[in-house]
Amino acid sequence: MKSLGTLDELPAEYLESLRARNLVPLWPSLRALLPPDQPRTATQVCRWAWSDIRPLLMRAGDLTPMEKAERRVLVLANPGRGLEALQASACIYLGMQLVLPGENAPNHKHTPNAARFVVEGTGGVTIVGGESCPMEPGDLVLTPTWLWHEHRHKGPGPMIWLDVLDVPLMVAIDCSYHIDGKTQKPSRPAWTYASGGLAPVRDGVRSTAEYPLLRYPWARTRAALGALATSLPSREPVLLAYINPETGADCLNTISFSVLMLRPGEETMLPRMSAARMLHMVEGDVQALIDDTTLDLTQSDTACAPGWTTLKLQNRSSKVPAFIAMADESPVHRKLGIFEQR
Ligand SMILES: [Fe+2]
């Protein structure tokens, strides 16, 4: 590859006269801007252990009342992008959120799309656009862009969940902001999509809501994975995508959510793709090999596999299945026409 001129080859007075006019020579930075063959990503392979997070999050509960936090969250920051950037990857933000019994996280809405995987607790609800979504461990609850949402917890013990948002993307395009709202009165009954391929019809019509399904209960997801596992050949991965049941599109516009079941002892290789992936253990123990980094992941651990990395996953148990929830940036790549898988 041809080497290009560098900044230190240029006279200081020339550089100074450029800078004074807000001008920059491209050629010294061209290779960094457009590297050959493959992008250079700042996102690193990373693991956030639940055993580390939980005690520190509970301490945040002691240190900071909800009124001072609004959302009491520890951000799972990728060191490759700089901790202060609050990013797990280029497009994805991850945060572990705590709501204690009797607390409410107030109503607001924002441009970023959000979803949460419930990690611990029972009795909490997220109210989204007037719909009350109960929160049980393993559930996926959506709060898409501009839908009002608030969290309430009347149950015993802490409620903890993993927030997954596209904040870094919204910040990058100068579009990240929120609006506070008054407490919602849950009024809209949920459209119940109880089984795949069957859409509810009410008053003679199907749902016309842009996001007709806001809660994906874990009990149903787990049962669907179990049913799929019995019908697939033993070497074929058991993988389900969380989709919009009326359009078949990804359940959020910018982040794709899916869940993988590994049968006892099963090992699988996921396709190498341009988009970064987040892994979150819902149940079980898995060994992940991301390029040449080995990570042991146990229940409620979270990890990042940057774009273009190879990803091999093995269930470390020979007796019970493992379930891994995943969130990835592929919808953004597809919409930009740059998605690759090879
Ligand atoms: Fe929010």
PDB file of N, CA and C and ligand atoms in Angstrom, residues 70-71 97 106-110 112 114 116 143 147-151 163 165 178, ligand 1:
ATOM      1  N   GLU A  70     -33.064   9.926  39.246  1.00  0.00           N
ATOM      2  CA  GLU A  70     -34.082   9.801  38.192  1.00  0.00           C
ATOM      3  C   GLU A  70     -34.057   8.403  37.585  1.00  0.00           C
ATOM      4  N   ARG A  71     -32.891   7.979  37.081  1.00  0.00           N
ATOM      5  CA  ARG A  71     -32.682   6.587  36.681  1.00  0.00           C
ATOM      6  C   ARG A  71     -31.395   6.142  37.382  1.00  0.00           C
ATOM      7  N   GLN A  97     -29.896  -1.201  35.775  1.00  0.00           N
ATOM      8  CA  GLN A  97     -30.746  -0.249  36.504  1.00  0.00           C
ATOM      9  C   GLN A  97     -31.368  -0.899  37.729  1.00  0.00           C
ATOM     10  N   PRO A 106     -39.542   8.309  37.183  1.00  0.00           N
ATOM     11  CA  PRO A 106     -40.612   9.144  36.623  1.00  0.00           C
ATOM     12  C   PRO A 106     -40.785   9.042  35.105  1.00  0.00           C
ATOM     13  N   ASN A 107     -41.962   9.493  34.669  1.00  0.00           N
ATOM     14  CA  ASN A 107     -42.351   9.384  33.264  1.00  0.00           C
ATOM     15  C   ASN A 107     -41.529  10.333  32.377  1.00  0.00           C
ATOM     16  N   HIS A 108     -41.049   9.824  31.270  1.00  0.00           N
ATOM     17  CA  HIS A 108     -40.405  10.674  30.269  1.00  0.00           C
ATOM     18  C   HIS A 108     -40.452   9.968  28.914  1.00  0.00           C
ATOM     19  N   LYS A 109     -40.024  10.675  27.881  1.00  0.00           N
ATOM     20  CA  LYS A 109     -39.890  10.059  26.567  1.00  0.00           C
ATOM     21  C   LYS A 109     -38.666  10.678  25.904  1.00  0.00           C
ATOM     22  N   HIS A 110     -38.105   9.972  24.941  1.00  0.00           N
ATOM     23  CA  HIS A 110     -36.879  10.479  24.313  1.00  0.00           C
ATOM     24  C   HIS A 110     -36.689   9.912  22.918  1.00  0.00           C
ATOM     25  N   PRO A 112     -33.862   8.336  21.829  1.00  0.00           N
ATOM     26  CA  PRO A 112     -33.266   6.999  21.766  1.00  0.00           C
ATOM     27  C   PRO A 112     -34.302   5.892  21.950  1.00  0.00           C
ATOM     28  N   ALA A 114     -35.192   2.200  23.333  1.00  0.00           N
ATOM     29  CA  ALA A 114     -34.714   1.466  24.512  1.00  0.00           C
ATOM     30  C   ALA A 114     -35.434   0.133  24.638  1.00  0.00           C
ATOM     31  N   ARG A 116     -35.270  -3.432  27.624  1.00  0.00           N
ATOM     32  CA  ARG A 116     -34.627  -3.943  28.835  1.00  0.00           C
ATOM     33  C   ARG A 116     -34.853  -5.435  28.980  1.00  0.00           C
ATOM     34  N   THR A 143     -39.244   0.130  24.996  1.00  0.00           N
ATOM     35  CA  THR A 143     -39.737   1.515  25.025  1.00  0.00           C
ATOM     36  C   THR A 143     -39.152   2.205  23.793  1.00  0.00           C
ATOM     37  N   LEU A 147     -42.032   6.978  22.848  1.00  0.00           N
ATOM     38  CA  LEU A 147     -43.148   6.476  23.662  1.00  0.00           C
ATOM     39  C   LEU A 147     -42.890   6.850  25.124  1.00  0.00           C
ATOM     40  N   TRP A 148     -43.917   7.419  25.767  1.00  0.00           N
ATOM     41  CA  TRP A 148     -43.799   7.744  27.194  1.00  0.00           C
ATOM     42  C   TRP A 148     -43.525   6.475  27.979  1.00  0.00           C
ATOM     43  N   HIS A 149     -42.657   6.578  28.989  1.00  0.00           N
ATOM     44  CA  HIS A 149     -42.423   5.393  29.828  1.00  0.00           C
ATOM     45  C   HIS A 149     -41.964   5.771  31.227  1.00  0.00           C
ATOM     46  N   GLU A 150     -42.401   4.976  32.184  1.00  0.00           N
ATOM     47  CA  GLU A 150     -42.002   5.137  33.575  1.00  0.00           C
ATOM     48  C   GLU A 150     -41.976   3.757  34.216  1.00  0.00           C
ATOM     49  N   HIS A 151     -41.262   3.655  35.344  1.00  0.00           N
ATOM     50  CA  HIS A 151     -41.145   2.372  36.032  1.00  0.00           C
ATOM     51  C   HIS A 151     -41.702   2.525  37.451  1.00  0.00           C
ATOM     52  N   ASP A 163     -30.627  -2.257  30.709  1.00  0.00           N
ATOM     53  CA  ASP A 163     -31.121  -1.353  29.674  1.00  0.00           C
ATOM     54  C   ASP A 163     -30.237  -1.454  28.436  1.00  0.00           C
ATOM     55  N   LEU A 165     -29.895   0.622  24.852  1.00  0.00           N
ATOM     56  CA  LEU A 165     -30.382   1.788  24.095  1.00  0.00           C
ATOM     57  C   LEU A 165     -29.445   2.107  22.937  1.00  0.00           C
ATOM     58  N   HIS A 178     -34.585  14.395  25.689  1.00  0.00           N
ATOM     59  CA  HIS A 178     -35.770  13.814  26.327  1.00  0.00           C
ATOM     60  C   HIS A 178     -36.750  14.909  26.721  1.00  0.00           C
TER      61      HIS A 178
HETATM   62 FE    FE B   1     -36.088   6.432  29.327  1.00  0.00          FE
END
